[in-house]
PDB file of C-alpha atoms in Angstrom:
ATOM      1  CA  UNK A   1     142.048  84.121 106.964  1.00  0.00           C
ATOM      2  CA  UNK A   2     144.769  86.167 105.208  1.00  0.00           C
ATOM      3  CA  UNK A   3     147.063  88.446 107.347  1.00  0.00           C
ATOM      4  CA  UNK A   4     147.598  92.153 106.262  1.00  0.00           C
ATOM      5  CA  UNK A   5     150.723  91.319 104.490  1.00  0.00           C
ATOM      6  CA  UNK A   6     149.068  88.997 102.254  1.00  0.00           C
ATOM      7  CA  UNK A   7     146.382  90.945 101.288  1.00  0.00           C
ATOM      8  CA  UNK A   8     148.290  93.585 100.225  1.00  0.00           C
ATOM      9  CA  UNK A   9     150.436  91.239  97.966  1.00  0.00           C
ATOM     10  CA  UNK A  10     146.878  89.790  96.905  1.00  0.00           C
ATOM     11  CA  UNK A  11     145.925  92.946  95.741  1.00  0.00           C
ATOM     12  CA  UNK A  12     149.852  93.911  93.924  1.00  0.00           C
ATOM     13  CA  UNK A  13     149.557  90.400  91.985  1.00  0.00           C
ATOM     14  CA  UNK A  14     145.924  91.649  90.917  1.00  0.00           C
ATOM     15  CA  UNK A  15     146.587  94.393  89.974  1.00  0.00           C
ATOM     16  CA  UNK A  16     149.145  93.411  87.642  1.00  0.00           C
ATOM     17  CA  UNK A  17     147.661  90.545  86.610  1.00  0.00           C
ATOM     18  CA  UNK A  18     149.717  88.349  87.907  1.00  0.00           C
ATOM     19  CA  UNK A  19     146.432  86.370  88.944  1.00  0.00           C
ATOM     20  CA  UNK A  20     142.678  85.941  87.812  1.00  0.00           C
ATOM     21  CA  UNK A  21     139.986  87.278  89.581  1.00  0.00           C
ATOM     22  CA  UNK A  22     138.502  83.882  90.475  1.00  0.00           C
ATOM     23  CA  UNK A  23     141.537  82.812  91.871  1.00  0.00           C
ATOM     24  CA  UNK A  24     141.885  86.135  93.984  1.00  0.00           C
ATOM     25  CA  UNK A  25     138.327  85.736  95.444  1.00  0.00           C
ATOM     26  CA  UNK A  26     139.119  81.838  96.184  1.00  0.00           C
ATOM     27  CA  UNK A  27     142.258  83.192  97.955  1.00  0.00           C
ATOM     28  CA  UNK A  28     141.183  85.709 100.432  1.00  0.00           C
ATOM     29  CA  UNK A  29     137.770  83.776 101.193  1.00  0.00           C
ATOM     30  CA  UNK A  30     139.294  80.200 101.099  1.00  0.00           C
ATOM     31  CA  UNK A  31     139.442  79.665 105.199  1.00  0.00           C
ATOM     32  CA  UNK A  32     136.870  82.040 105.695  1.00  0.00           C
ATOM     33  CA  UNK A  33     134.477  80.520 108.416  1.00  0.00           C
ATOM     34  CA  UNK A  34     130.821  82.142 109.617  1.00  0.00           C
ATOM     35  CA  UNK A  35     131.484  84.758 112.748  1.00  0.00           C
ATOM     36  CA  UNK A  36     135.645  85.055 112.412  1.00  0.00           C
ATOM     37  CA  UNK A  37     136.849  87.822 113.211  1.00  0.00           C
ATOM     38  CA  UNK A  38     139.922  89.567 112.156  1.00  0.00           C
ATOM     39  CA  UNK A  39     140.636  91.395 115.410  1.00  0.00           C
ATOM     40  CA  UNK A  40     140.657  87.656 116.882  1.00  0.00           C
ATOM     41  CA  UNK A  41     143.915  86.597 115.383  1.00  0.00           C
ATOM     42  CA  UNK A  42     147.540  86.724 116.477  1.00  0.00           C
ATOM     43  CA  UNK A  43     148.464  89.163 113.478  1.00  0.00           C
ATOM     44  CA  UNK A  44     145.911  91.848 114.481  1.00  0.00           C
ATOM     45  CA  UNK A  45     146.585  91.505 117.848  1.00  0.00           C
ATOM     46  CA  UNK A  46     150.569  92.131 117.789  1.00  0.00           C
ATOM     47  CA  UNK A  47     150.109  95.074 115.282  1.00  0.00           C
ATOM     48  CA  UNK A  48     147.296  96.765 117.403  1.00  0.00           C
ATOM     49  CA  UNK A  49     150.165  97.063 120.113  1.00  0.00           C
ATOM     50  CA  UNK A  50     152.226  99.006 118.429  1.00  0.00           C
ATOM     51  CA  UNK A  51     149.601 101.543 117.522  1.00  0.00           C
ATOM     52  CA  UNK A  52     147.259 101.860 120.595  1.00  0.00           C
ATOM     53  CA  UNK A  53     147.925 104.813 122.887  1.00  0.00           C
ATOM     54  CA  UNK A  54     147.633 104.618 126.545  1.00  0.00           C
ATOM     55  CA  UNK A  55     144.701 107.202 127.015  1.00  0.00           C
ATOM     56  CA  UNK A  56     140.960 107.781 125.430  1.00  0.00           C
ATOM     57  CA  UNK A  57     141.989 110.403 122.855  1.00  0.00           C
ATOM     58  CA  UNK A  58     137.723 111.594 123.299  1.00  0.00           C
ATOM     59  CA  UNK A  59     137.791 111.782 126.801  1.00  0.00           C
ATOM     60  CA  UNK A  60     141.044 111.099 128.253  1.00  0.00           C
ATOM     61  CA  UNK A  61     140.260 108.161 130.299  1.00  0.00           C
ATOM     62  CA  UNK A  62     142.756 105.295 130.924  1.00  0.00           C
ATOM     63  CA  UNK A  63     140.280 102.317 131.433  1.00  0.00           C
ATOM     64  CA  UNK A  64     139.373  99.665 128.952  1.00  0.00           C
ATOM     65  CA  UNK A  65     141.086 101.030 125.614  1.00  0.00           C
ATOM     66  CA  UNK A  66     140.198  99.929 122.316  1.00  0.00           C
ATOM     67  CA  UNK A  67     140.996 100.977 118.795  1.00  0.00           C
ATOM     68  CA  UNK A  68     138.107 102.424 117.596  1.00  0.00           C
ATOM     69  CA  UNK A  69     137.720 102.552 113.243  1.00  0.00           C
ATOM     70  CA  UNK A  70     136.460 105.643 111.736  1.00  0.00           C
ATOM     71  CA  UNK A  71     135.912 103.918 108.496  1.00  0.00           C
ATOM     72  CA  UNK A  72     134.666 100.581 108.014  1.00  0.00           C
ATOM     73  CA  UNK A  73     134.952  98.107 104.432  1.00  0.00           C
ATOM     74  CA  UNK A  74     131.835  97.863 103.256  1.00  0.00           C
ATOM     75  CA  UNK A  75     130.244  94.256 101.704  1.00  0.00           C
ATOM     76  CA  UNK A  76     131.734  92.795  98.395  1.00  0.00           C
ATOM     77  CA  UNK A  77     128.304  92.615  96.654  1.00  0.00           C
ATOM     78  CA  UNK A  78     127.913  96.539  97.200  1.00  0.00           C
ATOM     79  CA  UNK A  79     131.398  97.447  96.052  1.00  0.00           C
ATOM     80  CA  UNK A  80     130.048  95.194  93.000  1.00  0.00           C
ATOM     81  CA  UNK A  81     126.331  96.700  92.783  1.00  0.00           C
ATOM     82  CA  UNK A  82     128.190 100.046  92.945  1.00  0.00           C
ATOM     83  CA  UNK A  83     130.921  99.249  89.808  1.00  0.00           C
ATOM     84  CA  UNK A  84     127.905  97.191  88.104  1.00  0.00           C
ATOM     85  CA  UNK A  85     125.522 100.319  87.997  1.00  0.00           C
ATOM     86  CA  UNK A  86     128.766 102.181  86.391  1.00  0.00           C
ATOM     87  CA  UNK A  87     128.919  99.517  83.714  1.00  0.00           C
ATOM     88  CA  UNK A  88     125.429  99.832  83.044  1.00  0.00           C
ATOM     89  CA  UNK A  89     125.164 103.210  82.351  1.00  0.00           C
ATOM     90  CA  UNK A  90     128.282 103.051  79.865  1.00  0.00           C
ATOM     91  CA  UNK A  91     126.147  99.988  78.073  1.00  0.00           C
ATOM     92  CA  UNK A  92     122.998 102.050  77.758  1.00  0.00           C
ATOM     93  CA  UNK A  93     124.698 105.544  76.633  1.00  0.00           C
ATOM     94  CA  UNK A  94     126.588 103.260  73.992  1.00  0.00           C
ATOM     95  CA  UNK A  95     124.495 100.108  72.950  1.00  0.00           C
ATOM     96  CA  UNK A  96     121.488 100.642  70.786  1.00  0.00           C
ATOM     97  CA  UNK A  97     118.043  99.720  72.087  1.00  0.00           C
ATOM     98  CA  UNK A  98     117.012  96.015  72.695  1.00  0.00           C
ATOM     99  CA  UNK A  99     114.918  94.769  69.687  1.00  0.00           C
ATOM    100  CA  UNK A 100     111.097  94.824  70.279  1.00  0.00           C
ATOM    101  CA  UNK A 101     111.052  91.118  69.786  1.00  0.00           C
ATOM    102  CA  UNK A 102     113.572  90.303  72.118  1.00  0.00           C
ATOM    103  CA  UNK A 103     112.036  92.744  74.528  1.00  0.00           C
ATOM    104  CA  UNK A 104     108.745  90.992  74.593  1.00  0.00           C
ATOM    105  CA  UNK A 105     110.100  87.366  75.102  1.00  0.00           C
ATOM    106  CA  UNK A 106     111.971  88.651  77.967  1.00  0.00           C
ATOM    107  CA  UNK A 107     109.168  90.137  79.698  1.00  0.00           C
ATOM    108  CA  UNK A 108     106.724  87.398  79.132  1.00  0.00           C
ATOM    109  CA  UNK A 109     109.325  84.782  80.242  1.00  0.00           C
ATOM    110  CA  UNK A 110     110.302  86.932  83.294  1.00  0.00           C
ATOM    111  CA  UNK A 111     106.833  88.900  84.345  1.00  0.00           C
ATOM    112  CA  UNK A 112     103.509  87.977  85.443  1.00  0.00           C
ATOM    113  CA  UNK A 113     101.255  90.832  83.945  1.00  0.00           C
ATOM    114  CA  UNK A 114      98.352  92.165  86.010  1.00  0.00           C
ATOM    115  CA  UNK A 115      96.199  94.601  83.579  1.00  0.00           C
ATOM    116  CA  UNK A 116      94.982  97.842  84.577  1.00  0.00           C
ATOM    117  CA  UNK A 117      91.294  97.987  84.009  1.00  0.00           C
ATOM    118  CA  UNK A 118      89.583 100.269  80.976  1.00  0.00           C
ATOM    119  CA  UNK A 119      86.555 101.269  80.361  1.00  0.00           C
ATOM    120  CA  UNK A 120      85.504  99.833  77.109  1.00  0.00           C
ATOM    121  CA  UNK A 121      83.695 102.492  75.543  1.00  0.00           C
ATOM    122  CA  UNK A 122      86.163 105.270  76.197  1.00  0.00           C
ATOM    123  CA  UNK A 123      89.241 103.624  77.482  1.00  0.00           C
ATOM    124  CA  UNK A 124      89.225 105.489  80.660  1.00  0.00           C
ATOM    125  CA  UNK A 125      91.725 104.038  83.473  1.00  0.00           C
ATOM    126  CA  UNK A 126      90.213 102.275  86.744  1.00  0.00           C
ATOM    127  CA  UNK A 127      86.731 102.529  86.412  1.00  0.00           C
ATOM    128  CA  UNK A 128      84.361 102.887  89.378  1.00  0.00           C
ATOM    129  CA  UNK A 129      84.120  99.110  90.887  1.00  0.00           C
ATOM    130  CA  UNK A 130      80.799  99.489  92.567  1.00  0.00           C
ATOM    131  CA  UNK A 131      79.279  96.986  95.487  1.00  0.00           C
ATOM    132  CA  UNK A 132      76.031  97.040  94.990  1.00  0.00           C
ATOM    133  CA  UNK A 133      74.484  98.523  92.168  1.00  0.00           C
ATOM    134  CA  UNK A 134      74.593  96.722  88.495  1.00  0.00           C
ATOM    135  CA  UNK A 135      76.185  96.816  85.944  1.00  0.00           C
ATOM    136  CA  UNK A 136      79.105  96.539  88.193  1.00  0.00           C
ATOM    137  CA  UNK A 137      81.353  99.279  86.653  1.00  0.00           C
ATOM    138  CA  UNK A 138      80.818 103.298  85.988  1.00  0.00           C
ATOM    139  CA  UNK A 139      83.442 104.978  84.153  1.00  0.00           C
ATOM    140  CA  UNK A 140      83.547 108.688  85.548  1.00  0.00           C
ATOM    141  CA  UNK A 141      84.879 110.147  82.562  1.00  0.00           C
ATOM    142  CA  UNK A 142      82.534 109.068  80.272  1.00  0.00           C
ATOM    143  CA  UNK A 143      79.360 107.647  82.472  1.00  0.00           C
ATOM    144  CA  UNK A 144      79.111 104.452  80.669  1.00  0.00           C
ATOM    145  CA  UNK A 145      78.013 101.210  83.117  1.00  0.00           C
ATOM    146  CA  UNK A 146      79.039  98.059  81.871  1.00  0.00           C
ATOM    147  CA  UNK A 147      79.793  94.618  83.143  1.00  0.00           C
ATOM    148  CA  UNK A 148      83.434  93.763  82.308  1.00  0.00           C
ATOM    149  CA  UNK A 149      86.745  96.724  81.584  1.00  0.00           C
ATOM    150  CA  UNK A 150      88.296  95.710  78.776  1.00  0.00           C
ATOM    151  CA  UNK A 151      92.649  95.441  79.345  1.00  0.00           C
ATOM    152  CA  UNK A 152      95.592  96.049  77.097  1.00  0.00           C
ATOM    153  CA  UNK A 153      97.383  93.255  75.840  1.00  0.00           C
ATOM    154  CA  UNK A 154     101.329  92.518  76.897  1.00  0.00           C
ATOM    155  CA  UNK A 155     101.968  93.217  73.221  1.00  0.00           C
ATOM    156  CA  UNK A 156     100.038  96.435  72.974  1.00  0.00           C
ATOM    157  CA  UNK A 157     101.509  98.008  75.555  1.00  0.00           C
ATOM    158  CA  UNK A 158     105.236  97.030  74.289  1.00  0.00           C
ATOM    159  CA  UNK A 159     104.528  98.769  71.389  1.00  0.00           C
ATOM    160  CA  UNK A 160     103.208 102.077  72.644  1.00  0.00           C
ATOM    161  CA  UNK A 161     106.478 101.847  74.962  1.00  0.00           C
ATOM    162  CA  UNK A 162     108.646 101.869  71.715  1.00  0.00           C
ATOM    163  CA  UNK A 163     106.157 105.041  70.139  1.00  0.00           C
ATOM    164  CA  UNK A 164     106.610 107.179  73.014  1.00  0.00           C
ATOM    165  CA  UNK A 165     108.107 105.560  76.485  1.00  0.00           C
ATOM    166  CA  UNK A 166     106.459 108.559  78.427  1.00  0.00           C
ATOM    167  CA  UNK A 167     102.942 107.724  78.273  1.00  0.00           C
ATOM    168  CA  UNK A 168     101.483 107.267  81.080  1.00  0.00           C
ATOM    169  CA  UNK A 169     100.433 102.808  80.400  1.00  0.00           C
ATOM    170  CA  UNK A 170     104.424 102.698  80.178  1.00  0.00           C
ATOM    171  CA  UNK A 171     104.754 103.914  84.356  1.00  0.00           C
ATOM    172  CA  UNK A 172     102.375 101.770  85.079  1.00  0.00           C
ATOM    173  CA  UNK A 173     104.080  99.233  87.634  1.00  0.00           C
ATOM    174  CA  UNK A 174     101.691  96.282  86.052  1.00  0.00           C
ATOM    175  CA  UNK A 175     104.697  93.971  85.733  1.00  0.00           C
ATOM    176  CA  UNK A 176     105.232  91.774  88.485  1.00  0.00           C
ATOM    177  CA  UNK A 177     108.616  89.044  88.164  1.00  0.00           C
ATOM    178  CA  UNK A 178     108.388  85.455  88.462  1.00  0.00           C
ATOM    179  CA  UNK A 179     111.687  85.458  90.646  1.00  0.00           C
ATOM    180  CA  UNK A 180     110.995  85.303  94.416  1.00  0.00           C
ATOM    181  CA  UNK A 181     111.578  88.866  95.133  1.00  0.00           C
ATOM    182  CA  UNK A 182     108.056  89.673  93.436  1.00  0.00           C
ATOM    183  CA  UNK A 183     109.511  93.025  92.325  1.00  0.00           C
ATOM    184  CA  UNK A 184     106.498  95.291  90.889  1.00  0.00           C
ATOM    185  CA  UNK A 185     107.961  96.627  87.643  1.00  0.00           C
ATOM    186  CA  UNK A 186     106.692  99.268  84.859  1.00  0.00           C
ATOM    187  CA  UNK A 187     108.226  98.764  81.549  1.00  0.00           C
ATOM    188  CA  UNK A 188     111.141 101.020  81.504  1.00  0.00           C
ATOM    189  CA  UNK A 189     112.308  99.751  85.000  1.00  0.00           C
ATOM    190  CA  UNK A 190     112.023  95.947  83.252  1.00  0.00           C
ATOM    191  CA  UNK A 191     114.222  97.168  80.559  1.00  0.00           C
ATOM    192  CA  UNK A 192     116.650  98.639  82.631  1.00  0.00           C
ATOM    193  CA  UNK A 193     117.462  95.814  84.645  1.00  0.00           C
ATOM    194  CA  UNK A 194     117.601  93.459  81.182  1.00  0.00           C
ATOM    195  CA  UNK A 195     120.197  96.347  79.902  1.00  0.00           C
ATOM    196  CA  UNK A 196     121.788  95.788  83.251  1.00  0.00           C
ATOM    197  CA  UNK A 197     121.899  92.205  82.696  1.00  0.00           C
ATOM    198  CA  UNK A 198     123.002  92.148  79.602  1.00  0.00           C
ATOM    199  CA  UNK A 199     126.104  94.614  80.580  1.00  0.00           C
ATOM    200  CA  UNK A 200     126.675  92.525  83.611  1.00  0.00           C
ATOM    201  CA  UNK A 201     127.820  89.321  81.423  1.00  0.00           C
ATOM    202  CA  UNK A 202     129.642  91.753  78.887  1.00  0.00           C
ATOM    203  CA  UNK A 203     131.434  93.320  81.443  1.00  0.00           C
ATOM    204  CA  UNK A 204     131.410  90.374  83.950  1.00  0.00           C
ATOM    205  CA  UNK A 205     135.520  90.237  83.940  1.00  0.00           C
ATOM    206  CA  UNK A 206     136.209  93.735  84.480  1.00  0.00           C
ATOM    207  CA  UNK A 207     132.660  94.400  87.437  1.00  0.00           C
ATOM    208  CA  UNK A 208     134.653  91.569  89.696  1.00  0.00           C
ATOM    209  CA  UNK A 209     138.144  92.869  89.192  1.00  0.00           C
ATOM    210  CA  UNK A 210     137.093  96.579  89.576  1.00  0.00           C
ATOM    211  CA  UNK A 211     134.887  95.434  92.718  1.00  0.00           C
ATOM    212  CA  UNK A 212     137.181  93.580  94.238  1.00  0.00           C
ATOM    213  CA  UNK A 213     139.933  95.294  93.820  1.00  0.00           C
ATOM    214  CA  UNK A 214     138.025  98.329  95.729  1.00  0.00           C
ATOM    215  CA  UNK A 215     137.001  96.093  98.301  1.00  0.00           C
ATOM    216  CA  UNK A 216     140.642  95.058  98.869  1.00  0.00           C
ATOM    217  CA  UNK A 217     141.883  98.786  99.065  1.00  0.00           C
ATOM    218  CA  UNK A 218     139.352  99.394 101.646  1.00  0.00           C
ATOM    219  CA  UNK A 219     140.039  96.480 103.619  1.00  0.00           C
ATOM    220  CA  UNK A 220     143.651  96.995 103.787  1.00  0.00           C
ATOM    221  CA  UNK A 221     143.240 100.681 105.016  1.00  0.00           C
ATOM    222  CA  UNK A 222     140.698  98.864 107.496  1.00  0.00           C
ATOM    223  CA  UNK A 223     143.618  96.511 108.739  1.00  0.00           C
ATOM    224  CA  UNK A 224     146.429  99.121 108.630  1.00  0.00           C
ATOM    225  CA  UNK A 225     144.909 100.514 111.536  1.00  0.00           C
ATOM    226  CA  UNK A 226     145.235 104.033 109.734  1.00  0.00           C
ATOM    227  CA  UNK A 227     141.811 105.760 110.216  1.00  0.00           C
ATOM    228  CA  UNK A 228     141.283 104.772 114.252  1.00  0.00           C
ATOM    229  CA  UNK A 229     142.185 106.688 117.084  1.00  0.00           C
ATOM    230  CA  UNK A 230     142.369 104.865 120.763  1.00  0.00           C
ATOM    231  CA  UNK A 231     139.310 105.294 122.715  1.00  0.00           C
ATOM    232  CA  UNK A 232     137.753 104.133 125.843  1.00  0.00           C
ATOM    233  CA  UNK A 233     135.056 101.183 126.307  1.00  0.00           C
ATOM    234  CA  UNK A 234     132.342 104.232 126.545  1.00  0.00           C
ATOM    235  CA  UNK A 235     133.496 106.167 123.785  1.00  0.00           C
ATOM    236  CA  UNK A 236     133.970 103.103 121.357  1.00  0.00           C
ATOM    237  CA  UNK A 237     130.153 102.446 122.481  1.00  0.00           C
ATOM    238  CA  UNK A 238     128.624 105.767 121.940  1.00  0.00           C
ATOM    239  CA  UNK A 239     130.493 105.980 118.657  1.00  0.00           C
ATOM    240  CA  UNK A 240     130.123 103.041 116.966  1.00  0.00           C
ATOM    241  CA  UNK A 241     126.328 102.096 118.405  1.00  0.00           C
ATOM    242  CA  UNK A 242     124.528 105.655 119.301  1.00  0.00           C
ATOM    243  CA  UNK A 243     126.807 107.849 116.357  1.00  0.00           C
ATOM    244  CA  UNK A 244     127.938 110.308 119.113  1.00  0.00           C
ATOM    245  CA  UNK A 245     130.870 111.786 120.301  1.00  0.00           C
ATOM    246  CA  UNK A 246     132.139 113.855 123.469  1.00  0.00           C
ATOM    247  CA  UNK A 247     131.469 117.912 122.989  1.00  0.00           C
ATOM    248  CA  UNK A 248     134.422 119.133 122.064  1.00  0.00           C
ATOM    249  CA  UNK A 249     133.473 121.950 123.748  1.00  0.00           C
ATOM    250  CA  UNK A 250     132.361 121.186 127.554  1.00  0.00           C
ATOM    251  CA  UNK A 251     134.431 117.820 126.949  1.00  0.00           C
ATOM    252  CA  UNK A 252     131.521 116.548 129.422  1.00  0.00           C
ATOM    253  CA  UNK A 253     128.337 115.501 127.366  1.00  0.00           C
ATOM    254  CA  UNK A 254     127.839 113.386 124.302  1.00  0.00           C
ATOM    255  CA  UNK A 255     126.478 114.670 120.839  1.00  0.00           C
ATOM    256  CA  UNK A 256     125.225 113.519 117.498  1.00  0.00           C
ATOM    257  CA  UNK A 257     128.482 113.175 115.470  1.00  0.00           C
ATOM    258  CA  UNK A 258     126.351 115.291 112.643  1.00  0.00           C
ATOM    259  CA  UNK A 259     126.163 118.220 115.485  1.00  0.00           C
ATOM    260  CA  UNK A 260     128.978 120.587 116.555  1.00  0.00           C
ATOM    261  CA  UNK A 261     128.021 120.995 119.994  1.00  0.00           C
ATOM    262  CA  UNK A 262     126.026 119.273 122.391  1.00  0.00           C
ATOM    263  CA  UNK A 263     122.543 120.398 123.458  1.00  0.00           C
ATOM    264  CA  UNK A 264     123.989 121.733 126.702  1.00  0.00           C
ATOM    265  CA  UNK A 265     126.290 124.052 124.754  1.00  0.00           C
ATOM    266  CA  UNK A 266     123.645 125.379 122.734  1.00  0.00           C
ATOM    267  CA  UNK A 267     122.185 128.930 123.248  1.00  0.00           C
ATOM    268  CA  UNK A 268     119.972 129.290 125.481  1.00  0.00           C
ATOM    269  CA  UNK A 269     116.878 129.650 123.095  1.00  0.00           C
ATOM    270  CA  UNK A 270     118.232 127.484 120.934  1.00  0.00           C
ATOM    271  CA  UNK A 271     118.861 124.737 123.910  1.00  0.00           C
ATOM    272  CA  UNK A 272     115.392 124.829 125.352  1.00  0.00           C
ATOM    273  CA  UNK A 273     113.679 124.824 121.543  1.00  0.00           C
ATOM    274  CA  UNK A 274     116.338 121.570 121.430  1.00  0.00           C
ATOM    275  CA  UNK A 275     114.798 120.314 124.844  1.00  0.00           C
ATOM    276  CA  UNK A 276     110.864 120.842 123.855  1.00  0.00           C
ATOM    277  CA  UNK A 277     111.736 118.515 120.321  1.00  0.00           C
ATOM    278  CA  UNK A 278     112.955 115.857 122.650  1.00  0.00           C
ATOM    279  CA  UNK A 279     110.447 115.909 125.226  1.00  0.00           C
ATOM    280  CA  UNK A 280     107.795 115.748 122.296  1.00  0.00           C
ATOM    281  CA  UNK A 281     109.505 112.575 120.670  1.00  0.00           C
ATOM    282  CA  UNK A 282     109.453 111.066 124.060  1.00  0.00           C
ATOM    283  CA  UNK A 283     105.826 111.829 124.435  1.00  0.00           C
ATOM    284  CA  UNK A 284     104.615 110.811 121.315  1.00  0.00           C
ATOM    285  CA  UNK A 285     106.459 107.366 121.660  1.00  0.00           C
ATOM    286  CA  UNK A 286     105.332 106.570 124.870  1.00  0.00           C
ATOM    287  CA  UNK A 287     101.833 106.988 123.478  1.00  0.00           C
ATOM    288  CA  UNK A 288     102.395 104.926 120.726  1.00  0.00           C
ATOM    289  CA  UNK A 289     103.108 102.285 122.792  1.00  0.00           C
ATOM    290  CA  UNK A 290     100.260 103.064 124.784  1.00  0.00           C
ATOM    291  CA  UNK A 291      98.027 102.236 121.852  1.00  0.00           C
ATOM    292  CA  UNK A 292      99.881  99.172 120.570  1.00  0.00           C
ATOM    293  CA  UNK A 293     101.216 101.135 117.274  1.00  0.00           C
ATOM    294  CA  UNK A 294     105.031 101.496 118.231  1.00  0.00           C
TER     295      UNK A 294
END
């Protein structure tokens, strides 16, 4: 694992290209083992002395001090989905359209395609699919029983997507891909994500570099220790687990870090409409688990 000095000169020699993204990545993840942590080794350890106060700065207690983060790096692959969604935007404002042709092999190689069901004297969506009674279909625009709908072909629907990509056969999610996510897809949203692909590899060089290079930023503020203040084991807890904070105004009960005061501080009208909300949640859960539905 790379100390915080050598992340920041991995990040100076990127960004002057003084080394290729590859080699960059190979770098900071070469050691890397499942479950390190960086507030385990001897360089985090000697700098978080010489920044760590000797009281809770929440609630002034002495007792069990840690440093607590108010930002945290996120993932590499979301820095990456973020910068890729950037790249494909640019490629769709700029590129012209995919070709019909190439369209349709990509969806066929990449889609399983489940019809929606017509009726085939009018051409009415989702017929009536009855139990009993025969024929086994009613169409309820039209009133026409028959046996068997009738479907649009992969092809026919392609083509009404390049006429006029608002119809309503274009939304339909009817588009299922052979990949094992089993994503349910209409036509626009399967060529999106080929556009996306296609900008991905175009733009593959500059995605990782721009990623990355965001990534390292964010860890390096992360390691600098600049966004923490010192806080006690409880604070650190309620902070980082439950997302509250000590009332900054009675300094004695927690809040939602969303809220300015806690519920105690509130009005009193305000406090007891507060205190009805969270006896109803309570009530309705314990129900819930009373029927087996929690």
């Amino acid at each position: 694992m790379l100390k915080y000095d050598e992340i920041i000169n991995l990040r100076k020699q990127l960004m002057n290209d003084e080394i290729a993204i590859e080699t960059a990545k190979n770098l900071f993840w070469n050691d890397f083992k499942e479950g390190q942590r960086t507030w385990h080794t001897k360089d985090w350890k000697e700098r978080r002395a010489k920044v760590i106060k000797d009281h809770c700065e929440i609630c002034g207690s002495t007792e069990t001090l840690t440093l607590q983060h108010l930002s945290h790096p996120k993932k590499y692959y979301e820095y990456e989905k973020k910068i890729t969604n950037k790249y494909t935007k640019s490629y769709i404002d700029s590129t012209p359209i995919i070709q019909k042709k190439d369209f349709t092999k990509h969806v066929i190689q990449n889609y399983e395609y489940v019809p929606i069901p017509l009726c085939p004297n009018c051409k009415s969506r989702y017929p009536n699919q009855r139990m009993r009674k025969t024929p086994k279909y009613l169409c309820t625009a039209c009133r026409n029983e028959f046996a068997e709908p009738v479907y649009k072909q992969v092809n026919e629907l392609i083509d009404l997507f390049y006429e006029n990509n608002e119809l309503i056969e274009v939304h339909d999610k009817c588009f299922i891909s052979k990949d094992e996510w089993k994503n349910q897809h209409n036509l626009l949203q399967a060529m999106y994500w080929l556009q996306r692909k296609h900008a991905k590899i175009k733009n593959a060089d500059e995605i990782g570099k721009e990623a990355f290079m965001q990534f390292l930023e964010d860890t390096i503020k992360y390691l600098s220790f600049e966004d923490t203040i010192t806080a006690c084991k409880k604070c650190a807890y309620r902070y980082d687990i439950k997302n509250m904070e000590l009332c900054p105004k009675c300094k004695t009960y927690y809040k939602g870090i969303q809220y300015p005061t806690c519920i105690q501080c509130l009005p009193d009208e305000k406090r007891e409409a507060a205190l009805e909300k969270i006896d109803f949640g309570k009530k309705m859960k314990e129900m819930h688990k009373n029927l087996g539905i929690d």
